Amino acid sequence: MANIPVEALSGNRAQPYPGAPDNWKRFFSFSTDHKVIGIQYIVTSFVFFLVGGLFAMIIRGELITPEANLVDRTLYNAMFTMHGSVMLFLWSFPVLVGLANYLVPLMIGARDMAFPRLNAAAFWMVPVVGILMMSSFFVPGGPSQSGWWAYPPVSLQNPTGTLINGQVLWLLAVAISGVSSIMGAVNFVSTIFKLRAPGMTFFKMPVFVWTVLAAQIIQLFGLPALTAGAVMLLLDITTGTSFFRPESGGNPVLYQHFFWFYSHPAVYVLALPVFGVFSEILPVYARKPLFGYRVVAVSSLIITGLSAIVWVHHMYASGTPGWMRMLFMFTTMSISVPTGIKIFAWTATIFGGKLRLDTPMLFALAGVVNFVFAGITGIMLGSVPVDIHVNNTYFVVGHFHYVVYGTIVFGIYAAIYHWFPKMTGRMYYEGLGKVHFWLTWIGTTLNFLPMHPVGLMGMPRRVASYDPEFAFWNVLASLGGFLLGLSTLPFILNMVSSWIQGEQASHNPWRAIGLEWLIASPPPVENFEQLPIVVSEPYGYGKDEPLVSNLAELSESPE
Amino acid sequence: MQGSIADSSQPITEATIAPTAIAHAHEAHPDFRVWGLLTFLISESLMFGGLFVTYLFLRGEAAVWPPEGTEVELLLPTINTIILVSSSFVIHLGDTAIKKNDLAGMRRWYWVTALMGATFLGGQAYEYYTLGYGLTTNIFSNCFYVMTGFHGLHVFIGLLLILGVLWRSRRSGHYGSHHHVGIEMAEIYWHFVDIIWIVLFSLIYILTLF
């Protein structure tokens, strides 16, 4: 039965069994257990979420008054650059990789990932990326100030003239993050294709696994483009080549193509697993099967395909010829078909269901609502005339924060609460969870909704001072930003205290259907005593049919 | 969709599953590593794809390409190409040998491949030395050195892989007709390096003739 190689297992066996008194030490070791690595990813990236949030609050503190009077302008530029970079490369990407790392092998009935040591190596690059990014605060000239997209010619400027400057460190950090992501993508794709349990056909995989597969395929085809662009930019800065220097034959718009060829699909790398989380959570708390499972599953791959041909919608105002704008406007609009399928499927799933509004469900529902709003502004931005009007304004900032915070962070929170009992063997405190939800919901709305009107009025993004007529909306947004900072406190309190002394969780506290809920909480090293033999599709809520044919053999002492 | 759950799935019992699962267990590890390498190489080829697109784009924008004073040499690179392309066949002879459990044959052919790879790198270095222009001379030389240099780096890594195989093959029993994934992976990587070079050679050298 064992389809994990013996060599790879020897590393696992050395790990203390979960529940051992000193088990926290394994989180600081080069563990090859996918569950340990998953939690390492989640906790590490949450620390950087707090760092990125601190940067955001400094930005919002500056913007609470129209005058630039809180921080030096170069520091302000560094703040919005590092806020974006940290939130994407050190929070959103790694936390979702962590969730996938924890859940995918359990959900497909595998004992670990295909390449456990590669998995551990990929994780340990994340702290290196973090240290490199943060160290740029201590070099002459400070961190990069060219925004998270690092467009030349701004990113080519090097006023201090030192070789090790903020921009170079930023590029190195992004390159290492890219290597880590490629290693992760190879691992996930191999695992999902090669390590599914007996009977687990593609159309018996939970949607979360489908979405992780779709997202990791994007990493495989998109990241190399970004890496190629980053290598050329790095050479332009350090050795004096001129790929992106217009004065000596280069072309700065070329960099924009490289950047967005990856960084637009990258949004789907983040959003797709969150769609998967919604698809997992809504059926559990509505007690109904996921509506249109097969279509929802396949629509993820359609998003993967379409994501590769929409990037120019970020460049409508970059001297892009008219025919190209029309073409990419069409492809961009067509993204709304597979995403719309998902929205309608989720709505139909909860329609008429017996809803249980626990914290995961609240976050999932709110995440779907926010995503609908983000989708509507997305269609507006996808159309060329609107985009030209609001280009580079706060309307864009509002739109994508509704995606990355309103949808993705909400989905991450939902997932962490939902699988917390499985990961730790303890229940979280529902009351604190609800407090966290409402603070987050109010904070998100207060912070990001005002960005839309102020953007339509014409307030440009990335400015430290602005016209006093925009002050009202900015004060609201800043208050919302501080509230979001506050909202992490009940979350941290909840997670830490529940993990230490929470109520013991049974193997399936939500009465959910899925392979991960058939074994102990937390699952033992190598998960399954005997590999499950899967006999039915996921989400069999309201149906009286077994998921596996060998339930009794899955764990040593079934509960 | 939901209604089809019960009837669409055929009953799967342990009896139907177990033999394939056990058969799978013996071959599982080799398959994964080759699969993983192929996934990685597809991804890596797209990085070269990015550099190729840059080259073609900048070529399309330029009035004269390559600009005067930075013409490329043709004789040495052609010889180099012949050496690298034939080395792909030589390395395959090594792979065939180990499949027949002929360890000495594998070592012989891998040594020849390593020598051909080293010759290619030497030729490349000589070409750089005699060209008379450098990385930063103009936008063409930027592309030329970055593309060939990046490919050269890959040849170097492939060479290290082959030398690694040769080093490990000194231990008797390390490789055999049933244990040769490392040999196979080095071969696959070498073919990849070769295929990239054929595209690169066409773009940089052959295309300048037209």
PDB file of N, CA, C and O in Angstrom, chain B residues 11-77:
ATOM      1  N   PRO B  11     -18.479   0.356  -8.072  1.00  0.00           N
ATOM      2  CA  PRO B  11     -18.035  -0.107  -6.757  1.00  0.00           C
ATOM      3  C   PRO B  11     -16.568  -0.525  -6.819  1.00  0.00           C
ATOM      4  O   PRO B  11     -16.179  -1.314  -7.680  1.00  0.00           O
ATOM      5  N   ILE B  12     -15.782   0.055  -5.947  1.00  0.00           N
ATOM      6  CA  ILE B  12     -14.366  -0.282  -5.926  1.00  0.00           C
ATOM      7  C   ILE B  12     -14.094  -1.052  -4.645  1.00  0.00           C
ATOM      8  O   ILE B  12     -14.395  -0.577  -3.564  1.00  0.00           O
ATOM      9  N   THR B  13     -13.564  -2.202  -4.774  1.00  0.00           N
ATOM     10  CA  THR B  13     -13.298  -3.003  -3.591  1.00  0.00           C
ATOM     11  C   THR B  13     -11.801  -3.117  -3.406  1.00  0.00           C
ATOM     12  O   THR B  13     -11.018  -2.771  -4.295  1.00  0.00           O
ATOM     13  N   GLU B  14     -11.423  -3.600  -2.266  1.00  0.00           N
ATOM     14  CA  GLU B  14     -10.014  -3.737  -1.975  1.00  0.00           C
ATOM     15  C   GLU B  14      -9.353  -4.705  -2.954  1.00  0.00           C
ATOM     16  O   GLU B  14      -8.206  -4.533  -3.332  1.00  0.00           O
ATOM     17  N   ALA B  15     -10.114  -5.709  -3.370  1.00  0.00           N
ATOM     18  CA  ALA B  15      -9.547  -6.725  -4.250  1.00  0.00           C
ATOM     19  C   ALA B  15      -9.132  -6.133  -5.592  1.00  0.00           C
ATOM     20  O   ALA B  15      -8.080  -6.476  -6.120  1.00  0.00           O
ATOM     21  N   THR B  16      -9.940  -5.219  -6.129  1.00  0.00           N
ATOM     22  CA  THR B  16      -9.596  -4.644  -7.428  1.00  0.00           C
ATOM     23  C   THR B  16      -8.459  -3.644  -7.305  1.00  0.00           C
ATOM     24  O   THR B  16      -7.743  -3.390  -8.253  1.00  0.00           O
ATOM     25  N   ILE B  17      -8.334  -3.047  -6.140  1.00  0.00           N
ATOM     26  CA  ILE B  17      -7.355  -1.973  -5.970  1.00  0.00           C
ATOM     27  C   ILE B  17      -5.986  -2.526  -5.608  1.00  0.00           C
ATOM     28  O   ILE B  17      -4.980  -2.114  -6.160  1.00  0.00           O
ATOM     29  N   ALA B  18      -5.960  -3.484  -4.691  1.00  0.00           N
ATOM     30  CA  ALA B  18      -4.706  -3.883  -4.056  1.00  0.00           C
ATOM     31  C   ALA B  18      -3.587  -4.262  -5.029  1.00  0.00           C
ATOM     32  O   ALA B  18      -2.473  -3.762  -4.863  1.00  0.00           O
ATOM     33  N   PRO B  19      -3.833  -5.090  -6.065  1.00  0.00           N
ATOM     34  CA  PRO B  19      -2.698  -5.494  -6.905  1.00  0.00           C
ATOM     35  C   PRO B  19      -2.022  -4.311  -7.585  1.00  0.00           C
ATOM     36  O   PRO B  19      -0.793  -4.196  -7.563  1.00  0.00           O
ATOM     37  N   THR B  20      -2.808  -3.404  -8.133  1.00  0.00           N
ATOM     38  CA  THR B  20      -2.200  -2.258  -8.809  1.00  0.00           C
ATOM     39  C   THR B  20      -1.461  -1.387  -7.818  1.00  0.00           C
ATOM     40  O   THR B  20      -0.402  -0.856  -8.113  1.00  0.00           O
ATOM     41  N   ALA B  21      -2.053  -1.258  -6.630  1.00  0.00           N
ATOM     42  CA  ALA B  21      -1.412  -0.393  -5.640  1.00  0.00           C
ATOM     43  C   ALA B  21      -0.064  -0.959  -5.234  1.00  0.00           C
ATOM     44  O   ALA B  21       0.901  -0.225  -5.063  1.00  0.00           O
ATOM     45  N   ILE B  22       0.003  -2.282  -5.105  1.00  0.00           N
ATOM     46  CA  ILE B  22       1.260  -2.889  -4.689  1.00  0.00           C
ATOM     47  C   ILE B  22       2.269  -2.820  -5.831  1.00  0.00           C
ATOM     48  O   ILE B  22       3.429  -2.462  -5.629  1.00  0.00           O
ATOM     49  N   ALA B  23       1.812  -3.091  -7.031  1.00  0.00           N
ATOM     50  CA  ALA B  23       2.701  -2.993  -8.178  1.00  0.00           C
ATOM     51  C   ALA B  23       3.247  -1.580  -8.290  1.00  0.00           C
ATOM     52  O   ALA B  23       4.408  -1.360  -8.615  1.00  0.00           O
ATOM     53  N   HIS B  24       2.387  -0.619  -7.984  1.00  0.00           N
ATOM     54  CA  HIS B  24       2.755   0.781  -8.053  1.00  0.00           C
ATOM     55  C   HIS B  24       3.868   1.088  -7.061  1.00  0.00           C
ATOM     56  O   HIS B  24       4.764   1.867  -7.346  1.00  0.00           O
ATOM     57  N   ALA B  25       3.797   0.431  -5.891  1.00  0.00           N
ATOM     58  CA  ALA B  25       4.702   0.788  -4.804  1.00  0.00           C
ATOM     59  C   ALA B  25       6.162   0.611  -5.190  1.00  0.00           C
ATOM     60  O   ALA B  25       7.006   1.384  -4.781  1.00  0.00           O
ATOM     61  N   HIS B  26       6.471  -0.385  -6.019  1.00  0.00           N
ATOM     62  CA  HIS B  26       7.872  -0.633  -6.347  1.00  0.00           C
ATOM     63  C   HIS B  26       8.414   0.425  -7.299  1.00  0.00           C
ATOM     64  O   HIS B  26       9.560   0.795  -7.223  1.00  0.00           O
ATOM     65  N   GLU B  27       7.574   0.884  -8.201  1.00  0.00           N
ATOM     66  CA  GLU B  27       8.039   1.810  -9.230  1.00  0.00           C
ATOM     67  C   GLU B  27       7.815   3.260  -8.839  1.00  0.00           C
ATOM     68  O   GLU B  27       8.256   4.165  -9.525  1.00  0.00           O
ATOM     69  N   ALA B  28       7.097   3.468  -7.708  1.00  0.00           N
ATOM     70  CA  ALA B  28       6.609   4.810  -7.401  1.00  0.00           C
ATOM     71  C   ALA B  28       7.715   5.854  -7.361  1.00  0.00           C
ATOM     72  O   ALA B  28       7.631   6.875  -8.020  1.00  0.00           O
ATOM     73  N   HIS B  29       8.756   5.591  -6.614  1.00  0.00           N
ATOM     74  CA  HIS B  29       9.756   6.626  -6.385  1.00  0.00           C
ATOM     75  C   HIS B  29      10.419   7.107  -7.666  1.00  0.00           C
ATOM     76  O   HIS B  29      10.436   8.306  -7.930  1.00  0.00           O
ATOM     77  N   PRO B  30      10.928   6.199  -8.515  1.00  0.00           N
ATOM     78  CA  PRO B  30      11.543   6.647  -9.767  1.00  0.00           C
ATOM     79  C   PRO B  30      10.599   7.513 -10.595  1.00  0.00           C
ATOM     80  O   PRO B  30      10.986   8.582 -11.040  1.00  0.00           O
ATOM     81  N   ASP B  31       9.371   7.053 -10.735  1.00  0.00           N
ATOM     82  CA  ASP B  31       8.405   7.801 -11.541  1.00  0.00           C
ATOM     83  C   ASP B  31       8.261   9.233 -11.060  1.00  0.00           C
ATOM     84  O   ASP B  31       8.256  10.162 -11.846  1.00  0.00           O
ATOM     85  N   PHE B  32       8.141   9.411  -9.744  1.00  0.00           N
ATOM     86  CA  PHE B  32       7.941  10.756  -9.205  1.00  0.00           C
ATOM     87  C   PHE B  32       9.076  11.688  -9.577  1.00  0.00           C
ATOM     88  O   PHE B  32       8.862  12.823  -9.960  1.00  0.00           O
ATOM     89  N   ARG B  33      10.305  11.185  -9.428  1.00  0.00           N
ATOM     90  CA  ARG B  33      11.433  12.101  -9.622  1.00  0.00           C
ATOM     91  C   ARG B  33      11.525  12.541 -11.072  1.00  0.00           C
ATOM     92  O   ARG B  33      11.757  13.708 -11.354  1.00  0.00           O
ATOM     93  N   VAL B  34      11.302  11.602 -11.987  1.00  0.00           N
ATOM     94  CA  VAL B  34      11.349  11.975 -13.401  1.00  0.00           C
ATOM     95  C   VAL B  34      10.198  12.924 -13.715  1.00  0.00           C
ATOM     96  O   VAL B  34      10.372  13.946 -14.393  1.00  0.00           O
ATOM     97  N   TRP B  35       9.031  12.628 -13.174  1.00  0.00           N
ATOM     98  CA  TRP B  35       7.860  13.493 -13.364  1.00  0.00           C
ATOM     99  C   TRP B  35       8.150  14.898 -12.832  1.00  0.00           C
ATOM    100  O   TRP B  35       7.883  15.907 -13.482  1.00  0.00           O
ATOM    101  N   GLY B  36       8.720  14.950 -11.631  1.00  0.00           N
ATOM    102  CA  GLY B  36       9.031  16.247 -11.026  1.00  0.00           C
ATOM    103  C   GLY B  36      10.018  17.026 -11.872  1.00  0.00           C
ATOM    104  O   GLY B  36       9.856  18.224 -12.094  1.00  0.00           O
ATOM    105  N   LEU B  37      11.055  16.318 -12.371  1.00  0.00           N
ATOM    106  CA  LEU B  37      12.066  16.987 -13.196  1.00  0.00           C
ATOM    107  C   LEU B  37      11.427  17.539 -14.472  1.00  0.00           C
ATOM    108  O   LEU B  37      11.688  18.674 -14.872  1.00  0.00           O
ATOM    109  N   LEU B  38      10.560  16.731 -15.102  1.00  0.00           N
ATOM    110  CA  LEU B  38       9.928  17.190 -16.339  1.00  0.00           C
ATOM    111  C   LEU B  38       9.067  18.421 -16.083  1.00  0.00           C
ATOM    112  O   LEU B  38       9.102  19.389 -16.846  1.00  0.00           O
ATOM    113  N   THR B  39       8.311  18.406 -14.979  1.00  0.00           N
ATOM    114  CA  THR B  39       7.495  19.568 -14.623  1.00  0.00           C
ATOM    115  C   THR B  39       8.373  20.803 -14.485  1.00  0.00           C
ATOM    116  O   THR B  39       8.058  21.872 -14.993  1.00  0.00           O
ATOM    117  N   PHE B  40       9.494  20.612 -13.780  1.00  0.00           N
ATOM    118  CA  PHE B  40      10.405  21.733 -13.576  1.00  0.00           C
ATOM    119  C   PHE B  40      10.971  22.229 -14.908  1.00  0.00           C
ATOM    120  O   PHE B  40      11.061  23.433 -15.150  1.00  0.00           O
ATOM    121  N   LEU B  41      11.337  21.299 -15.790  1.00  0.00           N
ATOM    122  CA  LEU B  41      11.978  21.705 -17.039  1.00  0.00           C
ATOM    123  C   LEU B  41      11.001  22.438 -17.955  1.00  0.00           C
ATOM    124  O   LEU B  41      11.387  23.379 -18.662  1.00  0.00           O
ATOM    125  N   ILE B  42       9.730  22.032 -17.929  1.00  0.00           N
ATOM    126  CA  ILE B  42       8.729  22.762 -18.715  1.00  0.00           C
ATOM    127  C   ILE B  42       8.690  24.211 -18.235  1.00  0.00           C
ATOM    128  O   ILE B  42       8.710  25.163 -19.018  1.00  0.00           O
ATOM    129  N   SER B  43       8.680  24.345 -16.899  1.00  0.00           N
ATOM    130  CA  SER B  43       8.663  25.684 -16.322  1.00  0.00           C
ATOM    131  C   SER B  43       9.923  26.461 -16.693  1.00  0.00           C
ATOM    132  O   SER B  43       9.861  27.620 -17.102  1.00  0.00           O
ATOM    133  N   GLU B  44      11.059  25.787 -16.577  1.00  0.00           N
ATOM    134  CA  GLU B  44      12.342  26.446 -16.856  1.00  0.00           C
ATOM    135  C   GLU B  44      12.428  26.878 -18.323  1.00  0.00           C
ATOM    136  O   GLU B  44      12.978  27.931 -18.637  1.00  0.00           O
ATOM    137  N   SER B  45      11.868  26.053 -19.222  1.00  0.00           N
ATOM    138  CA  SER B  45      11.957  26.412 -20.640  1.00  0.00           C
ATOM    139  C   SER B  45      11.197  27.714 -20.904  1.00  0.00           C
ATOM    140  O   SER B  45      11.545  28.465 -21.813  1.00  0.00           O
ATOM    141  N   LEU B  46      10.159  27.985 -20.081  1.00  0.00           N
ATOM    142  CA  LEU B  46       9.422  29.230 -20.277  1.00  0.00           C
ATOM    143  C   LEU B  46      10.252  30.439 -19.872  1.00  0.00           C
ATOM    144  O   LEU B  46      10.023  31.548 -20.346  1.00  0.00           O
ATOM    145  N   MET B  47      11.217  30.222 -18.981  1.00  0.00           N
ATOM    146  CA  MET B  47      12.107  31.325 -18.618  1.00  0.00           C
ATOM    147  C   MET B  47      12.999  31.683 -19.810  1.00  0.00           C
ATOM    148  O   MET B  47      13.172  32.856 -20.130  1.00  0.00           O
ATOM    149  N   PHE B  48      13.519  30.660 -20.471  1.00  0.00           N
ATOM    150  CA  PHE B  48      14.238  30.923 -21.722  1.00  0.00           C
ATOM    151  C   PHE B  48      13.283  31.564 -22.725  1.00  0.00           C
ATOM    152  O   PHE B  48      13.667  32.454 -23.478  1.00  0.00           O
ATOM    153  N   GLY B  49      12.034  31.083 -22.718  1.00  0.00           N
ATOM    154  CA  GLY B  49      11.025  31.671 -23.594  1.00  0.00           C
ATOM    155  C   GLY B  49      10.933  33.171 -23.390  1.00  0.00           C
ATOM    156  O   GLY B  49      10.862  33.944 -24.358  1.00  0.00           O
ATOM    157  N   GLY B  50      10.975  33.608 -22.135  1.00  0.00           N
ATOM    158  CA  GLY B  50      10.935  35.043 -21.833  1.00  0.00           C
ATOM    159  C   GLY B  50      12.107  35.769 -22.463  1.00  0.00           C
ATOM    160  O   GLY B  50      11.954  36.834 -23.070  1.00  0.00           O
ATOM    161  N   LEU B  51      13.308  35.173 -22.345  1.00  0.00           N
ATOM    162  CA  LEU B  51      14.487  35.817 -22.925  1.00  0.00           C
ATOM    163  C   LEU B  51      14.388  35.848 -24.455  1.00  0.00           C
ATOM    164  O   LEU B  51      14.750  36.843 -25.092  1.00  0.00           O
ATOM    165  N   PHE B  52      13.860  34.751 -25.043  1.00  0.00           N
ATOM    166  CA  PHE B  52      13.728  34.704 -26.504  1.00  0.00           C
ATOM    167  C   PHE B  52      12.754  35.779 -26.989  1.00  0.00           C
ATOM    168  O   PHE B  52      13.000  36.451 -28.002  1.00  0.00           O
ATOM    169  N   VAL B  53      11.655  35.931 -26.265  1.00  0.00           N
ATOM    170  CA  VAL B  53      10.660  36.938 -26.660  1.00  0.00           C
ATOM    171  C   VAL B  53      11.278  38.332 -26.599  1.00  0.00           C
ATOM    172  O   VAL B  53      11.094  39.148 -27.506  1.00  0.00           O
ATOM    173  N   THR B  54      12.046  38.590 -25.521  1.00  0.00           N
ATOM    174  CA  THR B  54      12.729  39.880 -25.406  1.00  0.00           C
ATOM    175  C   THR B  54      13.613  40.135 -26.625  1.00  0.00           C
ATOM    176  O   THR B  54      13.590  41.207 -27.223  1.00  0.00           O
ATOM    177  N   TYR B  55      14.375  39.108 -26.982  1.00  0.00           N
ATOM    178  CA  TYR B  55      15.303  39.226 -28.105  1.00  0.00           C
ATOM    179  C   TYR B  55      14.551  39.561 -29.392  1.00  0.00           C
ATOM    180  O   TYR B  55      14.906  40.502 -30.112  1.00  0.00           O
ATOM    181  N   LEU B  56      13.476  38.795 -29.649  1.00  0.00           N
ATOM    182  CA  LEU B  56      12.730  39.022 -30.894  1.00  0.00           C
ATOM    183  C   LEU B  56      12.077  40.394 -30.893  1.00  0.00           C
ATOM    184  O   LEU B  56      12.025  41.077 -31.914  1.00  0.00           O
ATOM    185  N   PHE B  57      11.567  40.806 -29.722  1.00  0.00           N
ATOM    186  CA  PHE B  57      10.915  42.111 -29.620  1.00  0.00           C
ATOM    187  C   PHE B  57      11.907  43.236 -29.905  1.00  0.00           C
ATOM    188  O   PHE B  57      11.643  44.130 -30.722  1.00  0.00           O
ATOM    189  N   LEU B  58      13.089  43.176 -29.251  1.00  0.00           N
ATOM    190  CA  LEU B  58      14.080  44.231 -29.446  1.00  0.00           C
ATOM    191  C   LEU B  58      14.622  44.208 -30.879  1.00  0.00           C
ATOM    192  O   LEU B  58      14.894  45.252 -31.469  1.00  0.00           O
ATOM    193  N   ARG B  59      14.731  43.013 -31.454  1.00  0.00           N
ATOM    194  CA  ARG B  59      15.173  42.881 -32.840  1.00  0.00           C
ATOM    195  C   ARG B  59      14.187  43.569 -33.779  1.00  0.00           C
ATOM    196  O   ARG B  59      14.565  44.283 -34.708  1.00  0.00           O
ATOM    197  N   GLY B  60      12.875  43.352 -33.484  1.00  0.00           N
ATOM    198  CA  GLY B  60      11.850  43.959 -34.319  1.00  0.00           C
ATOM    199  C   GLY B  60      11.873  45.478 -34.260  1.00  0.00           C
ATOM    200  O   GLY B  60      11.521  46.154 -35.227  1.00  0.00           O
ATOM    201  N   GLU B  61      12.295  46.028 -33.101  1.00  0.00           N
ATOM    202  CA  GLU B  61      12.295  47.480 -32.935  1.00  0.00           C
ATOM    203  C   GLU B  61      13.508  48.136 -33.576  1.00  0.00           C
ATOM    204  O   GLU B  61      13.469  49.319 -33.896  1.00  0.00           O
ATOM    205  N   ALA B  62      14.597  47.355 -33.737  1.00  0.00           N
ATOM    206  CA  ALA B  62      15.860  47.961 -34.179  1.00  0.00           C
ATOM    207  C   ALA B  62      15.882  48.106 -35.701  1.00  0.00           C
ATOM    208  O   ALA B  62      15.288  47.315 -36.424  1.00  0.00           O
ATOM    209  N   ALA B  63      16.613  49.127 -36.175  1.00  0.00           N
ATOM    210  CA  ALA B  63      16.745  49.333 -37.616  1.00  0.00           C
ATOM    211  C   ALA B  63      17.756  48.344 -38.192  1.00  0.00           C
ATOM    212  O   ALA B  63      17.498  47.701 -39.207  1.00  0.00           O
ATOM    213  N   VAL B  64      18.898  48.205 -37.554  1.00  0.00           N
ATOM    214  CA  VAL B  64      19.927  47.267 -37.997  1.00  0.00           C
ATOM    215  C   VAL B  64      20.165  46.260 -36.881  1.00  0.00           C
ATOM    216  O   VAL B  64      20.378  46.652 -35.726  1.00  0.00           O
ATOM    217  N   TRP B  65      20.088  44.976 -37.213  1.00  0.00           N
ATOM    218  CA  TRP B  65      20.217  43.952 -36.168  1.00  0.00           C
ATOM    219  C   TRP B  65      21.019  42.799 -36.693  1.00  0.00           C
ATOM    220  O   TRP B  65      20.612  42.209 -37.704  1.00  0.00           O
ATOM    221  N   PRO B  66      22.117  42.420 -36.115  1.00  0.00           N
ATOM    222  CA  PRO B  66      22.773  43.103 -35.001  1.00  0.00           C
ATOM    223  C   PRO B  66      23.408  44.413 -35.445  1.00  0.00           C
ATOM    224  O   PRO B  66      23.806  44.522 -36.607  1.00  0.00           O
ATOM    225  N   PRO B  67      23.520  45.378 -34.533  1.00  0.00           N
ATOM    226  CA  PRO B  67      24.088  46.674 -34.918  1.00  0.00           C
ATOM    227  C   PRO B  67      25.537  46.528 -35.375  1.00  0.00           C
ATOM    228  O   PRO B  67      26.205  45.561 -35.025  1.00  0.00           O
ATOM    229  N   GLU B  68      25.996  47.493 -36.167  1.00  0.00           N
ATOM    230  CA  GLU B  68      27.358  47.436 -36.701  1.00  0.00           C
ATOM    231  C   GLU B  68      28.374  47.382 -35.573  1.00  0.00           C
ATOM    232  O   GLU B  68      28.237  48.077 -34.565  1.00  0.00           O
ATOM    233  N   GLY B  69      29.370  46.559 -35.748  1.00  0.00           N
ATOM    234  CA  GLY B  69      30.417  46.436 -34.727  1.00  0.00           C
ATOM    235  C   GLY B  69      30.161  45.301 -33.759  1.00  0.00           C
ATOM    236  O   GLY B  69      31.051  44.926 -33.009  1.00  0.00           O
ATOM    237  N   THR B  70      28.955  44.770 -33.733  1.00  0.00           N
ATOM    238  CA  THR B  70      28.684  43.651 -32.833  1.00  0.00           C
ATOM    239  C   THR B  70      28.141  42.447 -33.605  1.00  0.00           C
ATOM    240  O   THR B  70      27.198  41.807 -33.190  1.00  0.00           O
ATOM    241  N   GLU B  71      28.772  42.189 -34.766  1.00  0.00           N
ATOM    242  CA  GLU B  71      28.354  41.014 -35.522  1.00  0.00           C
ATOM    243  C   GLU B  71      28.795  39.750 -34.795  1.00  0.00           C
ATOM    244  O   GLU B  71      29.725  39.781 -33.989  1.00  0.00           O
ATOM    245  N   VAL B  72      28.126  38.632 -35.095  1.00  0.00           N
ATOM    246  CA  VAL B  72      28.502  37.377 -34.450  1.00  0.00           C
ATOM    247  C   VAL B  72      29.387  36.566 -35.371  1.00  0.00           C
ATOM    248  O   VAL B  72      29.372  36.729 -36.587  1.00  0.00           O
ATOM    249  N   GLU B  73      30.172  35.703 -34.741  1.00  0.00           N
ATOM    250  CA  GLU B  73      31.009  34.776 -35.472  1.00  0.00           C
ATOM    251  C   GLU B  73      30.150  33.560 -35.821  1.00  0.00           C
ATOM    252  O   GLU B  73      29.173  33.292 -35.124  1.00  0.00           O
ATOM    253  N   LEU B  74      30.481  32.853 -36.875  1.00  0.00           N
ATOM    254  CA  LEU B  74      29.624  31.717 -37.235  1.00  0.00           C
ATOM    255  C   LEU B  74      30.317  30.364 -37.166  1.00  0.00           C
ATOM    256  O   LEU B  74      29.699  29.378 -36.783  1.00  0.00           O
ATOM    257  N   LEU B  75      31.624  30.315 -37.493  1.00  0.00           N
ATOM    258  CA  LEU B  75      32.284  29.009 -37.623  1.00  0.00           C
ATOM    259  C   LEU B  75      32.357  28.268 -36.292  1.00  0.00           C
ATOM    260  O   LEU B  75      31.872  27.145 -36.160  1.00  0.00           O
ATOM    261  N   LEU B  76      32.914  28.953 -35.273  1.00  0.00           N
ATOM    262  CA  LEU B  76      33.090  28.296 -33.975  1.00  0.00           C
ATOM    263  C   LEU B  76      31.755  27.868 -33.361  1.00  0.00           C
ATOM    264  O   LEU B  76      31.621  26.720 -32.925  1.00  0.00           O
ATOM    265  N   PRO B  77      30.739  28.759 -33.354  1.00  0.00           N
ATOM    266  CA  PRO B  77      29.452  28.326 -32.804  1.00  0.00           C
ATOM    267  C   PRO B  77      28.853  27.146 -33.542  1.00  0.00           C
ATOM    268  O   PRO B  77      28.203  26.303 -32.930  1.00  0.00           O
TER     269      PRO B  77
END
